PDB file of C-alpha atoms in Angstrom:
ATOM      1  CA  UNK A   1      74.936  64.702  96.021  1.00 54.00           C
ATOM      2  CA  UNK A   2      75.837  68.683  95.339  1.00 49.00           C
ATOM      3  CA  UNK A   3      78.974  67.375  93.706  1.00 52.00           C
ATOM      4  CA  UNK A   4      77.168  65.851  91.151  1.00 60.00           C
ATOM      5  CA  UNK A   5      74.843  68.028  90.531  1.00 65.00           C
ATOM      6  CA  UNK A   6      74.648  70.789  87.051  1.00 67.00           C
ATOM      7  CA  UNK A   7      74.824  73.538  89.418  1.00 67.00           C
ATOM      8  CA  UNK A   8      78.520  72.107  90.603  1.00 57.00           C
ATOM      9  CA  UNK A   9      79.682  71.250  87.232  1.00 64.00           C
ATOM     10  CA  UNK A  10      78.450  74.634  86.052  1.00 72.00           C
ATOM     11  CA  UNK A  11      80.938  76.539  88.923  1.00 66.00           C
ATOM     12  CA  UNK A  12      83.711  74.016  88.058  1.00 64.00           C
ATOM     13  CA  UNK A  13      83.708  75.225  84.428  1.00 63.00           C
ATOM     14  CA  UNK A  14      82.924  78.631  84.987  1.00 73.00           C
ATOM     15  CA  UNK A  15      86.312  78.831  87.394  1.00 73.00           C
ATOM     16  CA  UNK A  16      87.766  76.826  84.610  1.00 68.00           C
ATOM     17  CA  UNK A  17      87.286  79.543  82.133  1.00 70.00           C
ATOM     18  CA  UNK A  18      88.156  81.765  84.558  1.00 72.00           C
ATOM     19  CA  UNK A  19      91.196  80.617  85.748  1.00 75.00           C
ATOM     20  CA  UNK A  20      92.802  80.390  81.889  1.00 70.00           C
ATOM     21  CA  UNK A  21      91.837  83.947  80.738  1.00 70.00           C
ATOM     22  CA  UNK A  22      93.503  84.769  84.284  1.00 70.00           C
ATOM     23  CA  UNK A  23      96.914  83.123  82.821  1.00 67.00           C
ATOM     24  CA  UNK A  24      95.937  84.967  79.401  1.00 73.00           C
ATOM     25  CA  UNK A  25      95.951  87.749  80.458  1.00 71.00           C
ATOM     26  CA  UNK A  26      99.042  87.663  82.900  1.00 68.00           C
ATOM     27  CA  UNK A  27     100.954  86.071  80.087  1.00 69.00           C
ATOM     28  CA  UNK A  28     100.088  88.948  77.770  1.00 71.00           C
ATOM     29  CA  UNK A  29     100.795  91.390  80.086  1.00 69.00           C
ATOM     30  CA  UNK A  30     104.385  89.246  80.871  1.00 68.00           C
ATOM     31  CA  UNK A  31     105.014  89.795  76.833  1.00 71.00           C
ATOM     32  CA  UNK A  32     104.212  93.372  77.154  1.00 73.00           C
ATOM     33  CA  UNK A  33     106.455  94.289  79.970  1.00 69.00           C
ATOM     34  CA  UNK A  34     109.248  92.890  78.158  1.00 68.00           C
ATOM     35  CA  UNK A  35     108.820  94.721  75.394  1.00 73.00           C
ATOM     36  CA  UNK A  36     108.565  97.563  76.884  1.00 70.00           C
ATOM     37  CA  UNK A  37     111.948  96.424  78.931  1.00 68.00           C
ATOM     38  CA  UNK A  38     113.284  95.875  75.594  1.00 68.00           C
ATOM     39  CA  UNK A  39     112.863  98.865  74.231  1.00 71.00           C
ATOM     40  CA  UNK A  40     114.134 101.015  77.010  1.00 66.00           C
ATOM     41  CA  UNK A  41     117.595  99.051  77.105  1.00 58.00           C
ATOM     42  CA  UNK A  42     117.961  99.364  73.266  1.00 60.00           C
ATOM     43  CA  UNK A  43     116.937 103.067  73.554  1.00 62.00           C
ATOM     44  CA  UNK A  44     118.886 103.968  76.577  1.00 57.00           C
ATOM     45  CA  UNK A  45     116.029 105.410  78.464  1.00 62.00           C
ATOM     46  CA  UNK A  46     113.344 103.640  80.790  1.00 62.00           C
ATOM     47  CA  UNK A  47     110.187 104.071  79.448  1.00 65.00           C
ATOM     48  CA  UNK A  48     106.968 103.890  81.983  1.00 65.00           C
ATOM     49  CA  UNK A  49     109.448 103.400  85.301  1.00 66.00           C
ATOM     50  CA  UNK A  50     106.403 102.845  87.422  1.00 67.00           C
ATOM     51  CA  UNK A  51     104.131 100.615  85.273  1.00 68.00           C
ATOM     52  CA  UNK A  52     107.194  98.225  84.465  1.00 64.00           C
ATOM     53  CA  UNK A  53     108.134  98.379  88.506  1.00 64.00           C
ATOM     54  CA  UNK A  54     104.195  97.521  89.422  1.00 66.00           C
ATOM     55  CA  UNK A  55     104.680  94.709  86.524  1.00 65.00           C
ATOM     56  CA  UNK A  56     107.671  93.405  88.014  1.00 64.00           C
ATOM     57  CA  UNK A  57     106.814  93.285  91.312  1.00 59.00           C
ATOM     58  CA  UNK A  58     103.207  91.264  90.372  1.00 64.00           C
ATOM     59  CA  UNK A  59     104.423  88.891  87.555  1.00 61.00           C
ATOM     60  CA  UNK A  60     107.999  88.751  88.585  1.00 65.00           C
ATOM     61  CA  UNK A  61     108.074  84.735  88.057  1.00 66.00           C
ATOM     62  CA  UNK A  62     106.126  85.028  84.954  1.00 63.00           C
ATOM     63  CA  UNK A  63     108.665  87.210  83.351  1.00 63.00           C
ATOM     64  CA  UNK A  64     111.816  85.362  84.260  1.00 65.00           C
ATOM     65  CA  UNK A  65     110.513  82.377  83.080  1.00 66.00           C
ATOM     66  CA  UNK A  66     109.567  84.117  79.227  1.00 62.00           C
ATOM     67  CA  UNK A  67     112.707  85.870  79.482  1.00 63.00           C
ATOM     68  CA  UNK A  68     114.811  82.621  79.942  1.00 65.00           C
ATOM     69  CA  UNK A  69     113.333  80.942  77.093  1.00 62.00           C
ATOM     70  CA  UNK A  70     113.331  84.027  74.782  1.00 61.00           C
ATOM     71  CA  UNK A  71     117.548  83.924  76.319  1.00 65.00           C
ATOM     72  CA  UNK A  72     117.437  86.585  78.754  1.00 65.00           C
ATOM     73  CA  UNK A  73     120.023  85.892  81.645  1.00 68.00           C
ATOM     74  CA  UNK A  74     118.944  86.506  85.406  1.00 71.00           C
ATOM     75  CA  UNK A  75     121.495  89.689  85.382  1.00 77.00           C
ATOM     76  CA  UNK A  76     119.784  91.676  82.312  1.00 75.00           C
ATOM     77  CA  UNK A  77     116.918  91.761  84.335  1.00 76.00           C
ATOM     78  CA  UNK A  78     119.042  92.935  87.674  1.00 82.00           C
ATOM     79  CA  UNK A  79     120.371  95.418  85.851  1.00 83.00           C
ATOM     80  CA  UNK A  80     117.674  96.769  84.327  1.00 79.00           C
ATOM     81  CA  UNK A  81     115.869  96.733  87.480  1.00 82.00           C
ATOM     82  CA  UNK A  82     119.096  98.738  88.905  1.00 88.00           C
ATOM     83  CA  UNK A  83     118.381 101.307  86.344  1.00 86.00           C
ATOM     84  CA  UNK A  84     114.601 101.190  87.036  1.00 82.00           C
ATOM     85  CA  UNK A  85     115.583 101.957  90.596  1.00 85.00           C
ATOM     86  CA  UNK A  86     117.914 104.896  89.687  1.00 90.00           C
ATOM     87  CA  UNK A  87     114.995 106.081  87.197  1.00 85.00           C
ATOM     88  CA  UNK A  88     112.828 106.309  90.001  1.00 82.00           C
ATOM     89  CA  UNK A  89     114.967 107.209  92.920  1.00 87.00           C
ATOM     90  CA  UNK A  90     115.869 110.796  90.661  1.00 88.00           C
ATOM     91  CA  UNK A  91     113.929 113.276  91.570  1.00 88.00           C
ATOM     92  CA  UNK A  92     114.235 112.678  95.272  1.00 90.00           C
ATOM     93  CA  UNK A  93     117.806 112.405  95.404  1.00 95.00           C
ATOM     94  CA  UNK A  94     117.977 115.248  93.381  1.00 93.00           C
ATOM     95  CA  UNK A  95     116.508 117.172  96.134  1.00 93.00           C
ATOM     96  CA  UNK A  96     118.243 115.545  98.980  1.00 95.00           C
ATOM     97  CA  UNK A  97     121.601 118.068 100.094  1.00 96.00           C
ATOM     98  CA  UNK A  98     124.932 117.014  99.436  1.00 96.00           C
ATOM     99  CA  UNK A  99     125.524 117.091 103.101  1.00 95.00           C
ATOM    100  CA  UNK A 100     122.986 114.585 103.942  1.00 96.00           C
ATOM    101  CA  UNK A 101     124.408 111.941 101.340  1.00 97.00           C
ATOM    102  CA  UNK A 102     126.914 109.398 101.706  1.00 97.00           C
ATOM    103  CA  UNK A 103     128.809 106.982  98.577  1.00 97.00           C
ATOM    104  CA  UNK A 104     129.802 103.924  99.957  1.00 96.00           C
ATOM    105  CA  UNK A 105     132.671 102.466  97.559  1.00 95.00           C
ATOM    106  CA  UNK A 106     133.954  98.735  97.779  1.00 93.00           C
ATOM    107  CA  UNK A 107     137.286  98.068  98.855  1.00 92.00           C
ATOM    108  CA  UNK A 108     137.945  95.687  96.392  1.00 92.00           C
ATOM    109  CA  UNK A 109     138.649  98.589  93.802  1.00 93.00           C
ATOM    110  CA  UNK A 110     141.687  99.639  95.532  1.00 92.00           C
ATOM    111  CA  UNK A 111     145.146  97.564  94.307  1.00 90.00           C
ATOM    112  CA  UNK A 112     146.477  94.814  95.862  1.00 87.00           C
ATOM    113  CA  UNK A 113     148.880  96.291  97.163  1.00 91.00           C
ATOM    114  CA  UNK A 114     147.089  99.080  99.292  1.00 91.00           C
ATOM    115  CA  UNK A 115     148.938 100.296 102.514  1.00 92.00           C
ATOM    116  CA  UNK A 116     145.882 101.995 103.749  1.00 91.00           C
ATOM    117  CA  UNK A 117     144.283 100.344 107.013  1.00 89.00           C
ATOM    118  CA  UNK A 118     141.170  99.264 108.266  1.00 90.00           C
ATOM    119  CA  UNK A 119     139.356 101.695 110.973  1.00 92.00           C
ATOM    120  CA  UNK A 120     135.847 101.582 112.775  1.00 91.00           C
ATOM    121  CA  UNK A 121     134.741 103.258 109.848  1.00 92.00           C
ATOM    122  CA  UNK A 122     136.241 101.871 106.414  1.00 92.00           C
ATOM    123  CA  UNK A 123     139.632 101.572 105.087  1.00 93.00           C
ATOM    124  CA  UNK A 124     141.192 104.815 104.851  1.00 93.00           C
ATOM    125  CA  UNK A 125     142.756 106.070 101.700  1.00 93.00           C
ATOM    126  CA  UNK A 126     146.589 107.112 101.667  1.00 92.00           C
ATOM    127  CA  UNK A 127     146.074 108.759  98.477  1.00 91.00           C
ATOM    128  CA  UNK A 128     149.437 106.626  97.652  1.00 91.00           C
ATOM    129  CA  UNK A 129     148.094 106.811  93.258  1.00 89.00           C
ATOM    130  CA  UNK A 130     148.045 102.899  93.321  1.00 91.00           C
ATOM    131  CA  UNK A 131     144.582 102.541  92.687  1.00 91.00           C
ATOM    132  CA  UNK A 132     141.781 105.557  91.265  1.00 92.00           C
ATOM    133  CA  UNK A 133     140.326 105.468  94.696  1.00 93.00           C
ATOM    134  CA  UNK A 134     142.743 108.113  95.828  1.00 89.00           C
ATOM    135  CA  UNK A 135     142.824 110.505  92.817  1.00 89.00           C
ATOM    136  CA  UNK A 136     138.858 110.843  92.517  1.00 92.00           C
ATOM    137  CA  UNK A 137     137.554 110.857  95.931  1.00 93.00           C
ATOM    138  CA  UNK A 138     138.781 114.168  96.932  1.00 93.00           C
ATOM    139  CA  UNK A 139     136.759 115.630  94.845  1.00 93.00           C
ATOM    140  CA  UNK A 140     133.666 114.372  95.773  1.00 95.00           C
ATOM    141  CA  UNK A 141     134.120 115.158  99.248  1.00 94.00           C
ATOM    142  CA  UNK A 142     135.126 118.953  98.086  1.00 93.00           C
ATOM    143  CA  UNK A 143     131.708 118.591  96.817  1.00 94.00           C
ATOM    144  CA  UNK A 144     130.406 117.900 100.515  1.00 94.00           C
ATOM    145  CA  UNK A 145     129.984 113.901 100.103  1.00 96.00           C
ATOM    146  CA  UNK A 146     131.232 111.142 103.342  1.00 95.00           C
ATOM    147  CA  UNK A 147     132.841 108.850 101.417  1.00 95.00           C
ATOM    148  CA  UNK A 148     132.927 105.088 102.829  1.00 96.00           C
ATOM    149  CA  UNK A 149     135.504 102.117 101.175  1.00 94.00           C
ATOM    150  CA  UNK A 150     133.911  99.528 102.847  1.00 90.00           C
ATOM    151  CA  UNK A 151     135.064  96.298 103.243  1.00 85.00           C
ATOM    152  CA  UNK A 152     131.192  94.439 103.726  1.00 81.00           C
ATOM    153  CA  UNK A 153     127.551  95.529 104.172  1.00 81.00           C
ATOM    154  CA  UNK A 154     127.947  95.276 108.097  1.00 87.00           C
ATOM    155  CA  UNK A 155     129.803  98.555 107.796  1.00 89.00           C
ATOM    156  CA  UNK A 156     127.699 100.128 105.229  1.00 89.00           C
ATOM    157  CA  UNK A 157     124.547  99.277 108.164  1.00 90.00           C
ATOM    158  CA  UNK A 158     126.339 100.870 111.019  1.00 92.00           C
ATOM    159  CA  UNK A 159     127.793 104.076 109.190  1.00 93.00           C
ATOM    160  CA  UNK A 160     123.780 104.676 107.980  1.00 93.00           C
ATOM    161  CA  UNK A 161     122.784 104.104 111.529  1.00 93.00           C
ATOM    162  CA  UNK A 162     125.348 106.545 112.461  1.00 94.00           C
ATOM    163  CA  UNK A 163     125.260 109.048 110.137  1.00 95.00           C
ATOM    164  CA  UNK A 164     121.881 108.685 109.161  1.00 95.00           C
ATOM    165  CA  UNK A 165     122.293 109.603 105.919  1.00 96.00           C
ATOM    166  CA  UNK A 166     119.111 110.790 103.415  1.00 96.00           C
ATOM    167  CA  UNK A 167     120.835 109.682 100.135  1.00 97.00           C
ATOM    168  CA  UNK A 168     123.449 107.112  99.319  1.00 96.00           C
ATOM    169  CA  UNK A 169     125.367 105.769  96.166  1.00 97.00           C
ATOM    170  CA  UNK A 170     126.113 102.663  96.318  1.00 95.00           C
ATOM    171  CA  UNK A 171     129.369 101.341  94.086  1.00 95.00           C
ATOM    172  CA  UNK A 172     129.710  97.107  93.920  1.00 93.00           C
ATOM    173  CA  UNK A 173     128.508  94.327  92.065  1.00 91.00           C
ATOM    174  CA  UNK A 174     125.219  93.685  91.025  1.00 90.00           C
ATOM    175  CA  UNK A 175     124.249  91.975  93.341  1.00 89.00           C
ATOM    176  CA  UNK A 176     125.335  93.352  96.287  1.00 90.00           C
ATOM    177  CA  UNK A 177     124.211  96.735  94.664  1.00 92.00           C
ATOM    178  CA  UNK A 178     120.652  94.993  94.131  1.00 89.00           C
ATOM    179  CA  UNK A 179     120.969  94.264  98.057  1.00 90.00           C
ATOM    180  CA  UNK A 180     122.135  97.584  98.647  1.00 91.00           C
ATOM    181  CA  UNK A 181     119.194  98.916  96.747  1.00 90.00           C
ATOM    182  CA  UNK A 182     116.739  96.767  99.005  1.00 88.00           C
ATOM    183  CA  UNK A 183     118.549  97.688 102.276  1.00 90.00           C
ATOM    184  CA  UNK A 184     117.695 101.640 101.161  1.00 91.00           C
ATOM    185  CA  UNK A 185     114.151 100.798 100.648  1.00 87.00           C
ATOM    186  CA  UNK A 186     113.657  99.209 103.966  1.00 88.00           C
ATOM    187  CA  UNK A 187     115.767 102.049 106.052  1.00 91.00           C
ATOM    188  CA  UNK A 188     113.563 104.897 104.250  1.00 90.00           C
ATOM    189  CA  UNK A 189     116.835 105.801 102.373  1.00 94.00           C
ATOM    190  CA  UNK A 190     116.957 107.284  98.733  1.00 94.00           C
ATOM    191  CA  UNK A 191     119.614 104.981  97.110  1.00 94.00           C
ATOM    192  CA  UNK A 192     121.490 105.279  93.765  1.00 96.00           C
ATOM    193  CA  UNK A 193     123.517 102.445  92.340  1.00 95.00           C
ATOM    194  CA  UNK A 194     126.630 102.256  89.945  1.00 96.00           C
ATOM    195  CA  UNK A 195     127.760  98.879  89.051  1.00 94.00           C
ATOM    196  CA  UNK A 196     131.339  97.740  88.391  1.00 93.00           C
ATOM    197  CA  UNK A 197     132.569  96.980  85.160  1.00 90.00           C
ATOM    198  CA  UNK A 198     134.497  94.000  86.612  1.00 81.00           C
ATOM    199  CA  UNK A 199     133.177  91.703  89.041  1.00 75.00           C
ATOM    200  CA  UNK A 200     135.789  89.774  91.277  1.00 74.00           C
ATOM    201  CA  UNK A 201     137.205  90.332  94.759  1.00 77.00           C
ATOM    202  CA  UNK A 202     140.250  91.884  93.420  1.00 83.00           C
ATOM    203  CA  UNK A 203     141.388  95.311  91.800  1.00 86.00           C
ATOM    204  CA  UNK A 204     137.985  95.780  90.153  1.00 90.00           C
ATOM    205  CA  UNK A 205     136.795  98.480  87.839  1.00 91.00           C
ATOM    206  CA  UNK A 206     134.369 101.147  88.175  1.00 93.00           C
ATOM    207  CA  UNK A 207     133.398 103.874  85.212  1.00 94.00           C
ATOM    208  CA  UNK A 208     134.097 106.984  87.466  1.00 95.00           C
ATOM    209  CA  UNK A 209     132.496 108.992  84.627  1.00 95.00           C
ATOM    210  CA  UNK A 210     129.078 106.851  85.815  1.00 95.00           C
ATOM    211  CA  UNK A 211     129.369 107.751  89.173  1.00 96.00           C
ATOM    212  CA  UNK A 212     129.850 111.157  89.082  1.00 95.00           C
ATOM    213  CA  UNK A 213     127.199 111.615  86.814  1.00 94.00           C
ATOM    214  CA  UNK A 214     124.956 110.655  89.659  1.00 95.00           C
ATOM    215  CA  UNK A 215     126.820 112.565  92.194  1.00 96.00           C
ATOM    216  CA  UNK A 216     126.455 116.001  90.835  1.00 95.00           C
ATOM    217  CA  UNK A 217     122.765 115.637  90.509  1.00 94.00           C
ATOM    218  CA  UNK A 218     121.004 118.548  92.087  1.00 92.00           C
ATOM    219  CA  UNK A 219     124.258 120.453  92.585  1.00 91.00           C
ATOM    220  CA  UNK A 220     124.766 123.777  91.186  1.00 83.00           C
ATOM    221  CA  UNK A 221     127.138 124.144  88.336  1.00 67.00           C
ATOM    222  CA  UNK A 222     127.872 120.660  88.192  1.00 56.00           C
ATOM    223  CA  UNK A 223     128.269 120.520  84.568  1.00 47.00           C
TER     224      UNK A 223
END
């Protein structure tokens, strides 16, 4: 029979051999990634943006896996791929107009005690100085910006379908900013995304400073 015969056992082995230097080499190039992940968090600048997002997106299992046991959690690696994103997303958005972007900010940043009410299109600020929300957003839109507080993603969906915008910040958690991040990718959007500094439904935080850094990019005299 052919599966007894040399020629058969030869294949098996030879896909044997093949198979491990296949997991070799993946597991190498696993360690590799990392390190170069590694080095761009500790340095504070993503090194290689495409090659690690080309790494991620082929040994993405691989990677967790090493990064659990070396005691990496599941939101280093969100984060950094936030900042990968942002990395990547720069030059475009730099060259997208104010006019045709949009920052869509959470609504659970405003206080617990916020009078303003909820429209078609967000919750509209009453500038009443409970929360930051009010003393920050004008000027962004002086800078041409639609702002958004938005109290879910069905929202953010209909205001892009609206307004079609080319650019968008997105302010949140990280996961809904990792979501938010997708959702951009799939509408042909360029999106940019700030996490908070406290997670929670409640009076969160966000570093304004962070966001604004993003949101004068490509504008004249915005230092």
């Amino acid at each position: 029979m052919f599966l007894d015969s040399p020629l058969w056992t030869q294949a098996m082995f030879l896909i044997g051999e093949v198979t491990v230097f296949l997991i070799l080499g993946m597991f190498v190039a696993s360690l590799a990634l990392i390190f170069i992940m590694t080095l761009s968090i500790q340095r504070g600048k993503v090194y290689f943006p495409r090659l690690i997002n080309s790494g991620m997106v082929f040994l993405e299992g691989m990677v967790r896996g090493i990064c659990k046991f070396f005691g990496f959690e599941d939101q280093d690696l969100i984060k950094f791929s936030i900042r990968l994103h942002n990395t990547m997303s720069l030059k475009q958005f730099e060259e997208i107009p104010v006019e045709k972007r949009a920052i869509y900010l959470p609504q659970c940043l405003r206080s617990a005690e916020c009078p303003a009410h909820l429209t078609p299109e967000g919750l509209v600020c009453r500038r009443c100085g409970r929360c930051d929300i009010g003393r920050e957003i004008d000027s962004y839109e002086a800078m041409g910006y639609r702002i958004f507080i938005a109290p879910g993603s069905t929202l953010i969906k209909r205001m892009m379908k609206k307004y079609r915008p080319e650019a968008i910040i997105g302010v949140g958690c990280l996961m809904e900013i990792k979501e938010g991040l997708d959702l951009c990718d799939r509408a042909g959007v360029v999106g940019m995304g700030v996490v908070t500094l406290k997670d929670g439904c409640v009076e969160t935080l966000l570093d304004w400073h962070e966001l604004r850094d993003i949101a004068v990019i490509g504008l004249p005299d915005s230092r």
